[in-house]
Coordinates of C-alpha atoms and ligand atoms in Angstrom, one line a residue:
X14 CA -12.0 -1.7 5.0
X15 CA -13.8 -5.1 5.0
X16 CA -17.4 -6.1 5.0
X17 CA -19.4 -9.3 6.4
X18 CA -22.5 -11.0 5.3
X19 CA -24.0 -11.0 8.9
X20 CA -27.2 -13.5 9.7
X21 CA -29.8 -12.8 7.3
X22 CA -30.2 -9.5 6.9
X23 CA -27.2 -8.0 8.4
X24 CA -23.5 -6.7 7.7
X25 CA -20.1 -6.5 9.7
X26 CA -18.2 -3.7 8.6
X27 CA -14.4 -3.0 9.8
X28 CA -14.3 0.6 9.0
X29 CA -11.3 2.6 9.2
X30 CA -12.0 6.0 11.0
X31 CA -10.0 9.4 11.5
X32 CA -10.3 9.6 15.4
X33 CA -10.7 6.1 16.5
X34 CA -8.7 3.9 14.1
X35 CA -10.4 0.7 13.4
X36 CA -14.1 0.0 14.7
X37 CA -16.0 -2.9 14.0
X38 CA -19.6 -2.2 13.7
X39 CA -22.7 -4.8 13.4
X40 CA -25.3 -2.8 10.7
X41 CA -28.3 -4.5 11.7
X42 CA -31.0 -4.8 8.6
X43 CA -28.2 -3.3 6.1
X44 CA -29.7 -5.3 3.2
X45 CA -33.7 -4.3 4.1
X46 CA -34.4 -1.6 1.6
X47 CA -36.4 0.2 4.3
X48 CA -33.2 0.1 6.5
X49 CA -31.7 3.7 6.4
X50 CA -28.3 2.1 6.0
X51 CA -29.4 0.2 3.1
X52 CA -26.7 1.2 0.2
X53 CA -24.4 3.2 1.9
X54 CA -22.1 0.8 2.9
X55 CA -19.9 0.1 0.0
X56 CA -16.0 -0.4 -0.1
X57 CA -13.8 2.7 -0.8
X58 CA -16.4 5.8 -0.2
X59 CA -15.6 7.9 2.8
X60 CA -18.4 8.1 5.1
X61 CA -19.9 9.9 8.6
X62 CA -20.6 7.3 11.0
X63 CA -22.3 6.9 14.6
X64 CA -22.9 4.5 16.3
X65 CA -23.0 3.0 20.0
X66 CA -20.8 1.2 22.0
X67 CA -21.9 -1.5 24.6
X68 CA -19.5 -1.6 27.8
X69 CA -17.5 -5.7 26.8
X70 CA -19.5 -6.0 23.4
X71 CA -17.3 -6.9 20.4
X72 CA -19.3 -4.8 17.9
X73 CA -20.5 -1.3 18.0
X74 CA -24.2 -1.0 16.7
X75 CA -24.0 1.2 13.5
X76 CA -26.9 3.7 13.7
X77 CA -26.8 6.2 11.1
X78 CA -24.2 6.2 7.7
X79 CA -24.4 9.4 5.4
X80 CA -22.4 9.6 2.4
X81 CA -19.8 12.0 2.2
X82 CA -17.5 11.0 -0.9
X83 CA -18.9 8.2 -3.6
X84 CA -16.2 6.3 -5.6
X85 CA -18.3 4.6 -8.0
X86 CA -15.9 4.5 -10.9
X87 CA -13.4 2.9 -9.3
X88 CA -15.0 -0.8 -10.0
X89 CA -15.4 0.0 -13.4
X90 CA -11.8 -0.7 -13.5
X91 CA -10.6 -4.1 -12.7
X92 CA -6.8 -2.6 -12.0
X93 CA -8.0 0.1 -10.3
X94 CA -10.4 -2.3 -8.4
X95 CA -7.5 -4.2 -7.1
X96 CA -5.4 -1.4 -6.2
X97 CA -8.3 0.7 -3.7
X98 CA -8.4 -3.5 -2.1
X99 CA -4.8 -3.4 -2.0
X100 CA -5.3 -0.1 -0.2
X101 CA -7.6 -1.1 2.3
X102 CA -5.8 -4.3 2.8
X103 CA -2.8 -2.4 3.6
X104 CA -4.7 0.0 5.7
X105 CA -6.5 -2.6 7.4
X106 CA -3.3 -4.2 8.8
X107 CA -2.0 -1.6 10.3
X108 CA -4.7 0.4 11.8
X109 CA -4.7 0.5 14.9
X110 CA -7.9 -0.4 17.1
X111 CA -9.8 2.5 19.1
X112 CA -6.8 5.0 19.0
X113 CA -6.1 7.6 16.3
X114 CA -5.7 7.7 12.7
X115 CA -5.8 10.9 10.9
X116 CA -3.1 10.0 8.9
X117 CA -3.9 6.8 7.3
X118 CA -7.4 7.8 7.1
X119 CA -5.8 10.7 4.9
X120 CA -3.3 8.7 2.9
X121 CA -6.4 6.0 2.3
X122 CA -8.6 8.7 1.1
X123 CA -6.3 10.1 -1.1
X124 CA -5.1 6.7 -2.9
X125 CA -8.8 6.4 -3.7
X126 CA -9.2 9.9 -4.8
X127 CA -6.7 9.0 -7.5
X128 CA -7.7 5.9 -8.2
X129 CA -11.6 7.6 -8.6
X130 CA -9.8 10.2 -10.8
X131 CA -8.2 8.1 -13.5
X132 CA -4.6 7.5 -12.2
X133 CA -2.5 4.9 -13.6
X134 CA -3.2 2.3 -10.9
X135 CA 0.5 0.8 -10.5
X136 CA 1.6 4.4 -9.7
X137 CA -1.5 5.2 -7.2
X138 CA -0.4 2.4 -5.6
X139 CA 3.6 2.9 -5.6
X140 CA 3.0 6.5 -4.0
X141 CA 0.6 5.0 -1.5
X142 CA 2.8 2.2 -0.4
X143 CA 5.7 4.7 0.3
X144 CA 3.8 7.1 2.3
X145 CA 2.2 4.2 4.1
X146 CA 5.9 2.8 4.8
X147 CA 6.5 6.9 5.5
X148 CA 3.9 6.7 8.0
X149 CA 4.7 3.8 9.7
X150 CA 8.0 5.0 10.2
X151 CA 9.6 2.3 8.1
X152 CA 10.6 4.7 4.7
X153 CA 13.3 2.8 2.6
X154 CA 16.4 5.2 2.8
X155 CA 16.3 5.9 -1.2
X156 CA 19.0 8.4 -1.9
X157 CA 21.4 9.1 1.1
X158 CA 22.6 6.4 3.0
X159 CA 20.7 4.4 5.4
X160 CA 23.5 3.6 7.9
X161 CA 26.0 7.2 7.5
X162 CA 23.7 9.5 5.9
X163 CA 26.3 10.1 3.3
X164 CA 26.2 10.2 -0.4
X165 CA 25.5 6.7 -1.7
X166 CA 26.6 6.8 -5.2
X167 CA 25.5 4.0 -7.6
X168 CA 28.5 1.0 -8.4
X169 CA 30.4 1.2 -11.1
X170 CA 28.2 -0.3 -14.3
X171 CA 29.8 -2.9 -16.2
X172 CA 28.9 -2.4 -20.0
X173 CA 25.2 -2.6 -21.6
X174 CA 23.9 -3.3 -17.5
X175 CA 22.1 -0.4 -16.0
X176 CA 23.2 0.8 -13.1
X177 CA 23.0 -0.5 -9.7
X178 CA 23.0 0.8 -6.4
X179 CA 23.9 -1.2 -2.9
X180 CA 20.6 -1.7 -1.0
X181 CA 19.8 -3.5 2.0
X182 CA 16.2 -4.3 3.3
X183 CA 17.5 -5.2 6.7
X184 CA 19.9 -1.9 6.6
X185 CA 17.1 0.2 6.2
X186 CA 17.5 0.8 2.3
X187 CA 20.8 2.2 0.0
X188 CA 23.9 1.8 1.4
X189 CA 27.4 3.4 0.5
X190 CA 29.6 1.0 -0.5
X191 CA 31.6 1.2 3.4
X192 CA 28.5 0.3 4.9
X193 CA 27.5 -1.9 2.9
X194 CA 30.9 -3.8 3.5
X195 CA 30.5 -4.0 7.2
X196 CA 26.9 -4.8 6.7
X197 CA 27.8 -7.7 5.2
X198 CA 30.4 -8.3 7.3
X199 CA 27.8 -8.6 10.1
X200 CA 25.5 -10.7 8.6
X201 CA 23.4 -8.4 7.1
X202 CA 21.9 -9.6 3.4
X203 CA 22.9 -7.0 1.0
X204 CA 21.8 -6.7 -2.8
X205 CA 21.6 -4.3 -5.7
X206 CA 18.8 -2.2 -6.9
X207 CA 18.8 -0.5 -10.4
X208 CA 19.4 3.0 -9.5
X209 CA 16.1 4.2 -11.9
X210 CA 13.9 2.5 -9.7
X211 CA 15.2 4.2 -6.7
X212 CA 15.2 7.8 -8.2
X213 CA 11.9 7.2 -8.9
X214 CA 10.7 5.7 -5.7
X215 CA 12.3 8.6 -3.8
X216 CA 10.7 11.5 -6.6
X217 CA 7.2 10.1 -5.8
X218 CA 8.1 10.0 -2.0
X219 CA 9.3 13.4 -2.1
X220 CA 7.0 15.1 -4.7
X221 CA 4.9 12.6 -6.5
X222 CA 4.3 11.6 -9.8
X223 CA 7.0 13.5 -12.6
X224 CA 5.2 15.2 -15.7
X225 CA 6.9 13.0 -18.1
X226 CA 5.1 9.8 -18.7
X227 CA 6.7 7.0 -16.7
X228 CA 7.7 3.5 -18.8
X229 CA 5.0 0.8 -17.7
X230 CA 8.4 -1.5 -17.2
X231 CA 9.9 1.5 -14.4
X232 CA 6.8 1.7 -13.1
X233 CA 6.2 -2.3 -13.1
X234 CA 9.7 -2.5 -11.8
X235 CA 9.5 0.3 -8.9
X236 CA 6.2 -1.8 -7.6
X237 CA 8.1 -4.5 -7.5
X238 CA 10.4 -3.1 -4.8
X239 CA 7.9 -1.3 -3.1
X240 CA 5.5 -4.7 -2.4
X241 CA 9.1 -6.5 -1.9
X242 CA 10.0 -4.2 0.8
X243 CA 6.9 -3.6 2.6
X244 CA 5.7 -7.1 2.4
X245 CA 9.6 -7.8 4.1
X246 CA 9.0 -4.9 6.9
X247 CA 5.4 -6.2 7.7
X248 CA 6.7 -9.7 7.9
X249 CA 3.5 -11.1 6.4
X250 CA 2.6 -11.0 3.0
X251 CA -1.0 -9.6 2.6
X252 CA -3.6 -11.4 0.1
X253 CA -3.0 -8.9 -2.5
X254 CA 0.3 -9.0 -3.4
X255 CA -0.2 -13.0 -3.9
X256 CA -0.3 -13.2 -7.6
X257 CA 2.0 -9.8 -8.0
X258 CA 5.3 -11.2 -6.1
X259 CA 4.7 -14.2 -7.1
X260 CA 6.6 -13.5 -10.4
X261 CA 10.4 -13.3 -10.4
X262 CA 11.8 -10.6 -8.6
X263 CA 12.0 -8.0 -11.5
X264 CA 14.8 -5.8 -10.4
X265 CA 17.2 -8.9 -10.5
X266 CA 20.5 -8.3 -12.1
X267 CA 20.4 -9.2 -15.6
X268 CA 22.7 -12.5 -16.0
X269 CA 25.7 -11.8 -17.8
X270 CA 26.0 -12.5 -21.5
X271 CA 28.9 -14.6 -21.7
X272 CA 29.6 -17.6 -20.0
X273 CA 32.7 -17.2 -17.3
X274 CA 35.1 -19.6 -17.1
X275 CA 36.5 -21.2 -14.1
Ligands
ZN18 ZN1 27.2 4.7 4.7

């Protein structure tokens, strides 16, 4: 996930593993070209590791590294580049340290797979976020909703807008419109959410990416909530999402076209 100039020779790697979560490992003489490890410890490839643990050290000694899965063409691309960081990023705060991981190693290891493949970053990225909220147990209710479990159907759209559909972040996602009453009712901060962009969050959650090719805007747009909402249930906004929310929100309703009076 992240790696560490150590002394002068040296690296710190926080590696993300299947059966022990994170590890942090000291790889002593990574940047000798003798050194067996020298090379092998890029970002983004999937590796075997061993290593040794002493009983109160912070760092595990990294002994051996063999390659298992190279994903040299994902620098090539600068968006794609930024996506498999935004990936690790993700994954690297909310691994947990020296218990299991099997899933996050998977849904890690296939966001790079696509993003080594060729796919669209924006969408790699979209269907990584939602399983990583899926994982964590924190999946935006998208269709049904969140509070009843009943049909949530979108408001009525006034003319030329798109339609909308209640949504509440703190509700756990779409609402009907009695819940999302009483939600506000108890304090709760409820919005509205173009309903595209949550038929197409819940089609990649549920099956991933349609055959049809997606609109850059949708896609731009359904990012937008995805980064929005996770960055709201992680309740810290990692690195990479910086320059990405800091734009206006892009799923705002548009303003209406004549002035109101009064
Ligand atoms: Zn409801």
């Amino acid at each position: 996930m992240r790696r560490f100039a150590y002394g002068e020779s040296s690296l710190v790697v926080h590696a993300l593993t299947r059966a022990h979560g994170r590890v942090h490992l000291l790889a002593k003489g990574a940047y000798r070209m003798r050194s067996r490890l020298y090379g092998r410890l890029d970002l983004f490839d999937t590796l075997e590791l061993d290593w040794s643990e002493r009983a109160g050290a912070e760092l595990g000694n990294l002994e051996q590294a063999e390659l298992l899965e190279r994903r040299q063409r994902i620098p090539h691309s600068l968006e794609a580049y930024r996506a498999a960081l935004t990936v690790l990023e993700l994954a690297s705060l909310a691994a947990p340290e020296r218990a299991p991981a099997s899933e996050l190693f998977e849904l890690c290891r296939s966001a790079l797979n696509a993003l080594q493949a060729g796919r669209e970053p924006a969408l790699a990225l979209v269907e990584f976020e939602l399983a990583f909220l899926h994982n964590l147990g924190l999946a935006p209710a998208l269709e049904a909703c969140a509070s009843c479990g009943g049909a949530a159907p979108a408001l009525a759209a006034e003319e030329h807008s798109t339609s909308r559909a209640e949504f509440s972040a703190a509700a756990g996602g779409r609402l009907c419109t009695r819940c999302a009453q009483r939600a506000r009712e108890s304090g709760l901060r409820v919005g509205t959410l173009p309903t595209d962009v949550l038929e197409l969050a819940a089609q990649l959650a549920r099956e991933g990416p349609p055959q049809r090719e997606l609109p850059a805007a949708l896609l731009e747009r359904t990012r937008d909530f995805t980064a929005r909402f996770l960055r709201r249930q992680l309740d810290c906004q990692p690195k990479s999402y910086r320059v990405f929310l800091s734009a206006p929100h892009r799923n705002r309703p548009a303003p209406p076209s004549r002035g109101v009076q009064g």
